[in-house]
Coordinates of C-alpha atoms in Angstrom, one line a residue:
X1 CA 121.8 80.5 70.4
X2 CA 119.1 81.6 71.5
X3 CA 117.7 84.2 69.3
X4 CA 114.6 87.0 70.6
X5 CA 111.4 87.9 69.7
X6 CA 110.1 91.6 72.1
X7 CA 106.6 92.1 71.8
X8 CA 106.8 95.7 72.3
X9 CA 103.9 97.3 73.5
X10 CA 103.7 100.7 73.8
X11 CA 101.5 104.3 74.1
X12 CA 104.0 107.3 73.9
X13 CA 108.2 108.4 73.9
X14 CA 108.7 106.8 69.8
X15 CA 112.3 108.4 70.2
X16 CA 113.3 106.3 73.5
X17 CA 111.1 103.5 71.5
X18 CA 113.3 103.7 68.2
X19 CA 115.9 103.5 71.0
X20 CA 115.1 100.0 72.6
X21 CA 114.4 98.6 69.2
X22 CA 118.0 99.6 68.0
X23 CA 119.3 98.6 71.1
X24 CA 117.6 95.6 71.3
X25 CA 118.0 94.1 67.7
X26 CA 121.8 95.2 67.4
X27 CA 122.6 91.6 68.7
X28 CA 120.9 90.2 66.3
X29 CA 117.3 89.4 67.8
X30 CA 114.5 90.8 66.5
X31 CA 111.4 93.0 67.7
X32 CA 107.8 93.4 67.5
X33 CA 106.0 96.8 68.3
X34 CA 101.9 97.4 68.7
X35 CA 101.6 101.2 69.6
X36 CA 98.9 101.9 71.1
X37 CA 95.9 103.4 68.1
X38 CA 95.1 105.4 69.9
X39 CA 98.0 107.4 70.4
X40 CA 99.8 109.9 68.5
X41 CA 100.0 109.4 64.9
X42 CA 102.6 111.7 64.5
X43 CA 104.6 109.1 67.6
X44 CA 103.3 106.5 64.9
X45 CA 105.0 108.2 62.0
X46 CA 108.9 109.0 63.6
X47 CA 109.0 105.7 64.8
X48 CA 108.2 103.7 61.2
X49 CA 110.4 106.1 59.1
X50 CA 113.1 105.9 62.0
X51 CA 112.5 101.7 62.1
X52 CA 110.9 100.8 59.0
X53 CA 114.1 99.9 56.9
X54 CA 115.4 97.5 59.7
X55 CA 115.2 94.2 58.9
X56 CA 114.8 92.5 62.7
X57 CA 111.8 95.0 62.9
X58 CA 107.8 94.7 62.9
X59 CA 104.9 95.8 64.3
X60 CA 101.6 94.2 64.9
X61 CA 99.6 93.7 61.5
X62 CA 96.5 95.6 63.2
X63 CA 96.7 98.5 65.8
X64 CA 93.8 98.5 68.2
X65 CA 92.7 101.2 71.1
X66 CA 94.6 100.2 74.1
X67 CA 92.4 100.7 77.9
X68 CA 94.0 99.4 81.1
X69 CA 91.7 96.4 82.3
X70 CA 90.4 94.7 78.9
X71 CA 90.5 92.3 77.0
X72 CA 92.7 95.1 74.6
X73 CA 95.4 94.9 76.0
X74 CA 95.5 90.9 74.9
X75 CA 94.7 91.8 71.4
X76 CA 97.0 94.0 70.5
X77 CA 99.8 91.1 72.2
X78 CA 97.7 88.5 70.2
X79 CA 98.2 90.9 66.7
X80 CA 101.8 91.4 67.8
X81 CA 102.8 87.7 68.2
X82 CA 101.7 86.7 65.5
X83 CA 103.5 89.3 63.1
X84 CA 106.7 88.3 64.6
X85 CA 106.0 84.4 64.0
X86 CA 105.7 85.3 59.7
X87 CA 107.9 88.1 60.2
X88 CA 111.0 85.7 62.0
X89 CA 111.5 82.6 61.4
X90 CA 114.3 82.2 62.8
X91 CA 113.3 83.5 66.6
X92 CA 113.4 81.0 69.4
X93 CA 111.8 82.7 72.4
X94 CA 109.5 85.4 72.4
X95 CA 108.9 88.0 75.3
X96 CA 107.2 90.6 76.2
X97 CA 108.0 94.1 77.0
X98 CA 106.8 97.8 77.3
X99 CA 108.6 100.6 77.2
X100 CA 109.7 101.5 80.4
X101 CA 111.2 98.4 80.4
X102 CA 115.4 98.1 80.1
X103 CA 117.8 94.6 79.8
X104 CA 119.5 94.9 83.2
X105 CA 122.5 92.8 81.9
X106 CA 124.1 91.6 79.1
X107 CA 123.1 90.7 75.7
X108 CA 125.7 88.0 76.0
X109 CA 123.9 87.0 79.3
X110 CA 120.5 86.9 78.1
X111 CA 121.0 84.5 75.6
X112 CA 123.3 82.5 77.1
X113 CA 120.9 81.8 80.2
X114 CA 118.2 81.1 78.0
X115 CA 120.0 78.4 76.1
X116 CA 120.7 76.9 79.6
X117 CA 117.3 76.0 80.6
X118 CA 115.0 75.2 77.7
X119 CA 111.3 76.8 80.0
X120 CA 108.7 79.3 79.4
X121 CA 108.9 81.6 82.9
X122 CA 105.1 83.3 83.2
X123 CA 103.9 83.7 86.2
X124 CA 101.2 81.6 87.0
X125 CA 99.3 80.4 90.0
X126 CA 96.2 78.8 91.3
X127 CA 93.6 81.9 90.4
X128 CA 91.6 80.5 93.8
X129 CA 94.2 79.2 95.7
X130 CA 97.0 81.7 95.2
X131 CA 96.8 85.6 97.4
X132 CA 97.9 87.2 94.4
X133 CA 95.4 89.2 94.1
X134 CA 95.5 91.0 97.7
X135 CA 92.2 93.3 97.9
X136 CA 88.7 93.5 95.2
X137 CA 87.7 91.5 93.0
X138 CA 88.8 87.9 92.8
X139 CA 85.7 85.6 91.8
X140 CA 83.8 88.7 89.8
X141 CA 86.4 89.6 86.8
X142 CA 85.1 86.3 86.2
X143 CA 81.7 85.0 86.4
X144 CA 80.4 88.4 84.8
X145 CA 80.9 90.3 81.6
X146 CA 83.0 93.1 81.6
X147 CA 82.0 95.1 78.5
X148 CA 83.1 98.7 79.6
X149 CA 85.9 99.8 80.5
X150 CA 86.6 100.4 84.4
X151 CA 88.4 104.0 84.4
X152 CA 86.9 106.0 81.4
X153 CA 83.4 104.5 81.5
X154 CA 82.2 103.9 85.7
X155 CA 78.8 104.2 85.3
X156 CA 78.2 101.5 83.4
X157 CA 81.5 99.5 84.1
X158 CA 79.6 99.2 87.6
X159 CA 76.2 99.4 86.0
X160 CA 76.3 96.5 84.0
X161 CA 77.3 94.5 87.1
X162 CA 74.7 95.0 89.4
X163 CA 72.1 94.4 86.9
X164 CA 74.2 91.3 86.1
X165 CA 74.8 90.2 90.1
X166 CA 70.4 91.5 90.9
X167 CA 69.7 89.3 88.0
X168 CA 71.5 85.7 88.7
X169 CA 73.2 86.6 85.1
X170 CA 76.0 83.8 86.2
X171 CA 79.1 82.2 84.0
X172 CA 80.6 79.3 83.6
X173 CA 84.2 79.8 83.7
X174 CA 85.1 76.7 80.4
X175 CA 84.9 73.2 82.2
X176 CA 89.0 71.7 81.1
X177 CA 90.4 74.9 82.2
X178 CA 91.8 75.3 85.7
X179 CA 92.7 79.4 85.8
X180 CA 95.5 81.0 86.7
X181 CA 96.7 84.7 87.3
X182 CA 99.9 86.3 87.3
X183 CA 102.3 89.3 85.3
X184 CA 101.5 89.6 82.1
X185 CA 105.6 89.6 81.7
X186 CA 106.4 86.6 80.1
X187 CA 109.1 84.9 77.9
X188 CA 108.3 82.3 75.9
X189 CA 109.8 79.0 73.9
X190 CA 108.5 79.3 70.2
X191 CA 106.6 75.6 70.4
X192 CA 104.7 77.5 73.1
X193 CA 104.1 80.6 71.0
X194 CA 103.2 78.6 67.8
X195 CA 100.7 76.4 70.1
X196 CA 98.9 79.3 72.1
X197 CA 98.1 80.8 68.4
X198 CA 96.6 77.5 67.3
X199 CA 94.8 77.2 70.7
X200 CA 93.0 80.8 70.5
X201 CA 91.8 79.6 67.1
X202 CA 90.4 77.0 68.2
X203 CA 88.7 78.0 71.4
X204 CA 86.8 79.7 70.6
X205 CA 84.6 79.2 73.3
X206 CA 87.8 80.4 75.4
X207 CA 88.3 83.4 73.2
X208 CA 84.7 84.8 74.7
X209 CA 85.2 84.1 77.8
X210 CA 88.4 85.8 78.3
X211 CA 86.6 89.2 75.9
X212 CA 84.5 90.1 78.8
X213 CA 86.4 88.9 82.2
X214 CA 88.1 91.8 83.2
X215 CA 91.9 92.7 83.6
X216 CA 92.5 88.8 80.7
X217 CA 96.2 90.1 80.9
X218 CA 96.5 88.8 84.4
X219 CA 95.0 84.9 83.7
X220 CA 94.5 84.7 79.8
X221 CA 98.3 83.7 79.0
X222 CA 98.3 82.3 82.0
X223 CA 95.3 80.5 82.4
X224 CA 96.8 78.9 78.2
X225 CA 100.3 78.3 79.0
X226 CA 99.3 76.2 82.2
X227 CA 97.4 73.9 80.2
X228 CA 98.7 73.1 77.3
X229 CA 102.7 73.1 78.7
X230 CA 104.1 70.8 81.4
X231 CA 104.7 71.6 84.7
X232 CA 108.0 70.9 84.4
X233 CA 108.4 72.9 81.5
X234 CA 107.3 75.9 83.2
X235 CA 108.8 78.3 85.8
X236 CA 106.4 80.8 87.2
X237 CA 108.8 83.9 86.9
X238 CA 108.9 86.6 85.3
X239 CA 112.3 87.7 83.8
X240 CA 111.7 91.3 83.9
X241 CA 112.1 93.1 88.0
X242 CA 109.9 94.7 88.8
X243 CA 108.0 96.5 92.2
X244 CA 104.8 97.7 93.4
X245 CA 104.5 100.3 96.4
X246 CA 102.5 100.0 98.7
X247 CA 99.5 102.2 97.1
X248 CA 99.8 99.8 94.8
X249 CA 101.9 101.3 91.8
X250 CA 104.8 100.9 90.2
X251 CA 108.5 101.6 91.4
X252 CA 110.6 103.8 89.0
X253 CA 114.4 103.2 89.3
X254 CA 116.6 106.6 88.8
X255 CA 120.0 106.6 88.0
X256 CA 121.8 105.8 91.3
X257 CA 119.1 102.3 91.2
X258 CA 122.4 100.5 88.2
X259 CA 123.9 98.8 90.9
X260 CA 121.0 97.4 92.9
X261 CA 119.7 96.2 89.1
X262 CA 122.2 94.6 88.4
X263 CA 122.5 92.5 91.4
X264 CA 119.6 90.9 90.3
X265 CA 118.0 87.6 89.3
X266 CA 116.4 89.3 86.1
X267 CA 117.3 90.2 83.1
X268 CA 114.4 93.0 81.9
X269 CA 113.0 96.0 85.1
X270 CA 110.2 97.7 84.9
X271 CA 109.9 100.3 85.4
X272 CA 113.1 102.7 84.0
X273 CA 112.0 106.5 84.4
X274 CA 112.3 108.6 81.5
X275 CA 114.8 111.5 82.8
X276 CA 117.2 108.4 83.9
X277 CA 119.4 109.5 81.3
X278 CA 122.4 108.5 82.7
X279 CA 121.3 104.7 83.6
X280 CA 119.5 104.1 80.7
X281 CA 123.0 105.1 78.9
X282 CA 124.4 102.8 81.5
X283 CA 122.5 100.4 80.6
X284 CA 123.1 100.9 76.9
X285 CA 126.2 100.1 76.9
X286 CA 126.3 97.0 79.0
X287 CA 123.8 95.5 76.8
X288 CA 126.6 95.8 74.1
X289 CA 129.5 94.4 76.8
X290 CA 131.3 91.7 76.1
X291 CA 132.8 89.1 78.7
X292 CA 131.0 90.1 82.3
X293 CA 130.9 89.2 85.2
X294 CA 127.8 90.0 86.9
X295 CA 127.7 89.1 91.1
X296 CA 124.3 88.4 91.4
X297 CA 122.7 89.7 95.3
X298 CA 118.8 89.7 95.1
X299 CA 118.1 91.2 97.3
X300 CA 116.2 94.5 96.2
X301 CA 112.4 93.7 96.9
X302 CA 113.6 92.9 100.8
X303 CA 116.2 96.1 100.4
X304 CA 112.6 98.5 99.8
X305 CA 110.2 96.7 102.1
X306 CA 113.1 97.7 104.6
X307 CA 113.7 101.3 103.1
X308 CA 110.8 102.4 102.2
X309 CA 109.1 101.6 105.3
X310 CA 111.3 104.2 107.2
X311 CA 108.9 107.0 108.1
X312 CA 106.6 104.7 108.1
X313 CA 106.4 104.6 111.8
X314 CA 103.0 106.3 113.4
X315 CA 100.7 105.7 116.4
X316 CA 97.1 103.9 116.6
X317 CA 94.4 106.1 117.9
X318 CA 92.5 103.1 118.4
X319 CA 92.9 99.9 120.0
X320 CA 92.6 96.5 117.5
X321 CA 89.9 93.9 118.2
X322 CA 92.1 91.3 120.5
X323 CA 93.0 94.3 122.5
X324 CA 89.8 94.5 123.7
X325 CA 90.5 90.5 125.2
X326 CA 90.4 90.7 129.2
X327 CA 92.9 91.8 131.6
X328 CA 96.1 89.8 132.1
X329 CA 95.5 89.5 135.8
X330 CA 96.9 92.1 137.8
X331 CA 98.2 90.0 140.0
X332 CA 100.6 89.3 137.3
X333 CA 103.3 90.4 137.2
X334 CA 105.0 89.4 132.8
X335 CA 108.9 90.1 132.6
X336 CA 110.2 91.8 129.4
X337 CA 113.7 91.4 127.7
X338 CA 114.0 93.5 125.4
X339 CA 117.1 93.2 122.9
X340 CA 118.2 93.4 119.1
X341 CA 120.7 90.5 120.1
X342 CA 119.2 87.5 120.4
X343 CA 121.3 85.0 121.2
X344 CA 122.7 88.1 124.0
X345 CA 119.2 87.7 125.4
X346 CA 119.1 83.9 125.4
X347 CA 122.3 83.6 127.2
X348 CA 120.8 86.1 130.0
X349 CA 117.8 84.5 130.0
X350 CA 118.7 80.8 130.7
X351 CA 121.1 82.9 133.7
X352 CA 117.9 84.7 134.9
X353 CA 115.8 81.0 135.0
X354 CA 119.1 79.4 137.2
X355 CA 118.7 82.3 139.6
X356 CA 114.7 83.1 140.0
X357 CA 113.6 79.7 138.8
X358 CA 111.4 81.3 136.8
X359 CA 109.2 79.9 133.4
X360 CA 111.1 82.2 130.6
X361 CA 110.6 81.8 126.8
X362 CA 112.8 83.1 124.6
X363 CA 111.4 85.2 121.4
X364 CA 107.7 84.1 120.4
X365 CA 106.7 86.3 119.0
X366 CA 109.8 87.0 116.4
X367 CA 110.9 83.4 116.1
X368 CA 108.4 80.6 115.0
X369 CA 110.3 77.8 116.6
X370 CA 110.6 79.0 120.3
X371 CA 110.0 75.9 122.0
X372 CA 106.4 76.7 122.9
X373 CA 103.5 74.2 125.4
X374 CA 100.6 73.1 123.5
X375 CA 97.5 75.8 123.8
X376 CA 95.3 74.4 121.3
X377 CA 96.4 75.3 117.7
X378 CA 96.6 79.8 119.3
X379 CA 101.1 78.9 119.5
X380 CA 100.9 77.1 115.7
X381 CA 101.5 80.4 114.0
X382 CA 103.7 83.8 113.8
X383 CA 100.6 85.9 113.3
X384 CA 98.2 83.8 115.7
X385 CA 100.2 84.5 118.1
X386 CA 100.7 88.5 117.4
X387 CA 96.7 88.8 117.3
X388 CA 96.5 87.1 120.4
X389 CA 98.9 87.4 122.1
X390 CA 97.2 88.8 125.7
X391 CA 94.8 85.2 125.3
X392 CA 98.4 83.9 124.4
X393 CA 99.9 85.3 127.1
X394 CA 96.9 84.0 130.3
X395 CA 97.0 80.9 128.9
X396 CA 101.1 80.6 129.4
X397 CA 100.7 82.0 132.5
X398 CA 97.8 79.0 133.3
X399 CA 100.0 76.5 132.1
X400 CA 102.8 77.2 134.4
X401 CA 101.3 78.2 137.1
X402 CA 102.7 80.3 137.3
X403 CA 102.3 85.0 138.6
X404 CA 106.0 85.9 136.9
X405 CA 106.8 85.0 133.3
X406 CA 109.5 86.1 131.3
X407 CA 109.8 86.7 127.7
X408 CA 112.1 87.9 125.1
X409 CA 110.6 90.5 122.9
X410 CA 112.8 92.4 120.0
X411 CA 112.5 96.2 119.9
X412 CA 110.9 96.3 116.7
X413 CA 107.7 94.9 118.1
X414 CA 107.2 98.9 119.5
X415 CA 103.2 97.2 119.5
X416 CA 103.9 94.9 121.3
X417 CA 105.5 96.0 124.9
X418 CA 102.9 99.7 124.9
X419 CA 99.9 96.8 124.7
X420 CA 101.3 94.6 127.2
X421 CA 103.0 97.8 129.6
X422 CA 99.4 99.1 129.3
X423 CA 97.4 96.4 130.5
X424 CA 96.6 96.1 134.0
X425 CA 98.9 93.3 134.8
X426 CA 102.4 94.7 136.4
X427 CA 105.0 94.9 133.5
X428 CA 108.5 95.5 133.3
X429 CA 110.9 96.1 130.6
X430 CA 114.6 94.8 130.3
X431 CA 116.3 96.8 127.8
X432 CA 119.9 95.6 126.9
X433 CA 121.9 98.1 124.8
X434 CA 124.6 96.4 122.5
X435 CA 127.3 97.9 119.8
X436 CA 127.1 96.8 116.9
X437 CA 130.4 96.8 115.0
X438 CA 130.5 96.6 111.2
X439 CA 130.7 93.3 110.6
X440 CA 127.4 92.5 112.9
X441 CA 125.1 94.7 111.0
X442 CA 126.3 92.9 107.7
X443 CA 125.5 89.9 108.7
X444 CA 122.2 91.1 110.2
X445 CA 121.0 92.3 106.9
X446 CA 122.2 89.2 105.8
X447 CA 120.2 87.3 108.3
X448 CA 117.1 89.4 107.0
X449 CA 117.4 89.4 103.5
X450 CA 118.6 92.8 102.8
X451 CA 121.7 91.5 101.6
X452 CA 123.4 88.6 100.1
X453 CA 126.8 87.0 100.1
X454 CA 127.2 88.8 96.5
X455 CA 126.0 92.0 97.2
X456 CA 128.6 94.6 96.6
X457 CA 130.8 97.0 98.7
X458 CA 129.4 100.0 97.5
X459 CA 125.5 98.8 98.1
X460 CA 126.6 97.6 101.6
X461 CA 128.3 101.1 102.4
X462 CA 125.7 103.1 102.2
X463 CA 122.9 100.5 103.5
X464 CA 124.6 100.1 106.7
X465 CA 124.1 103.8 108.2
X466 CA 120.3 103.4 107.8
X467 CA 120.5 100.3 109.1
X468 CA 122.3 101.6 112.6
X469 CA 119.9 104.9 112.3
X470 CA 116.6 101.9 112.3
X471 CA 118.5 100.3 115.3
X472 CA 119.0 103.4 117.3
X473 CA 115.6 104.4 116.5
X474 CA 114.2 101.0 117.4
X475 CA 115.8 102.2 120.6
X476 CA 115.2 105.7 121.1
X477 CA 111.0 104.5 120.4
X478 CA 111.2 102.3 123.9
X479 CA 112.5 104.8 126.2
X480 CA 109.9 107.6 125.2
X481 CA 107.1 105.0 125.6
X482 CA 108.4 106.0 128.9
X483 CA 107.6 102.9 130.4
X484 CA 107.0 102.5 134.6
X485 CA 108.7 100.1 135.2
X486 CA 112.1 100.5 132.7
X487 CA 115.9 98.9 133.7
X488 CA 118.4 99.5 131.2
X489 CA 121.4 97.2 131.0
X490 CA 124.6 97.9 128.4
X491 CA 127.3 96.7 127.0
X492 CA 129.6 99.5 127.8
X493 CA 128.6 99.3 131.7
X494 CA 130.4 98.2 134.3
X495 CA 129.0 94.5 136.0
X496 CA 127.9 96.5 139.6
X497 CA 125.9 99.0 137.1
X498 CA 124.3 95.9 134.8
X499 CA 123.7 93.3 138.0
X500 CA 121.0 96.6 139.9
X501 CA 119.2 96.6 136.2
X502 CA 118.6 93.1 137.3
X503 CA 117.9 93.1 140.6
X504 CA 115.8 96.2 140.3
X505 CA 113.7 94.1 136.6
X506 CA 113.8 91.0 138.7
X507 CA 113.3 91.8 141.8
X508 CA 116.0 90.7 143.4
X509 CA 118.8 91.8 145.5
X510 CA 122.5 92.7 143.8
X511 CA 123.7 90.2 145.4
X512 CA 121.8 87.7 143.6
X513 CA 122.0 88.9 140.5
X514 CA 125.7 89.8 140.1
X515 CA 126.1 86.0 139.3
X516 CA 124.2 86.7 136.3
X517 CA 126.3 90.0 135.5
X518 CA 129.2 88.4 135.7
X519 CA 129.4 85.9 133.1
X520 CA 131.6 86.4 130.8
X521 CA 130.7 85.2 127.6
X522 CA 127.5 87.0 128.1
X523 CA 128.3 90.2 124.6
X524 CA 130.3 87.8 123.2
X525 CA 129.6 87.3 118.9

């Protein structure tokens, strides 16, 4: 059976650290603690006094002062790992934790999971080819030497960087290493961690290199493990569930996140609020429980992105660069069908095509596989279509040799609608208003990744009102835009009323529009 040596880096909250160590070691696992040397001596004394007699707890052989972005974080980890290797010869796995982490599965589940997966879990993606670094320095982290802390010695940090840059004092990356990057929260097998430690003793050149890289805790273990372990024995993921806000800050979990955390395909979560006493109590009870059946739905990240996106809707005050492109053409007419139920819009579109014989295109800004002609590559991705929307539309008009064109769009694409409505061409908008049952909303949540097959009924019950309000908001924003040529079909309206809306939209007679409105299956789910 798996026996885990937890490597805990911490610097505060001695009471929480003591409870964490006692809880994790009670199931037969181990812990090696590095308590930051710059933290309170009184706090460290409290920890050692409480845990000193626990045979499953040890402390890093040497405590050092740690700073964000420094080599000190890696060195602290190595010190704690070295102590764990010596103290716990029966440990089969080594798992990195922080003081803010807590298990979100039972000890039984965690041990079974590691027994069933004989691999190393560590995020390790190609440093230069991946998009793990979203903004800021990339190559500069490696090819220049960084001796000072960017946060506490900002002037020296950037002064030395500018000096090296001006003098061309770059350095080479060790030739046999392919630098990797990823989260520092890994779980490695014993044979891997021993091989890593042997590598550090043998390759002094690599150690010198990483000691002066910037933020080495994101690259050191990630690179060495990938260098010494076959690819088929590595899972490039962390077993610790963590998320970041749009501002790069870690998401904090509170008492009402219990069900969400249990449903994620992870073993631990970071970071748990120090004030979430009920969440900590419940997770502590879960860890020691037996024969617990867990339903994994794993929708946490999509759910967070969706919920935090509410209220971030704003208006742009200047045009983007592609919006300065020339008009679609004063003589042209773009007809936009807007509907949240895509299958309904597609049925309406097909009927329009038969009645008017106009070229009609489905959700070209939402569906990658929407059939489109070859337009020189601009049609290849949703990103390109959106960035060069006016060019794309002009090329479609030219391709079909038509002055009228019908397309479908999602109600969430309000920026696209506003953009086309502001063009000097004629733009007409037909909104199709549908009814949304709870079953449909649950299916929608699953399709967009907000829920899974095993999402709990309680989570769905709390989520559905938010989704319903979101759909209502999208419709309200369309009406608030007050498009000059706007018509609306409604599922609850009569066929005659819908025929009048279609006639106004397509500029045809109500008699011509009536067969479209009379189609009996238009709104069927």
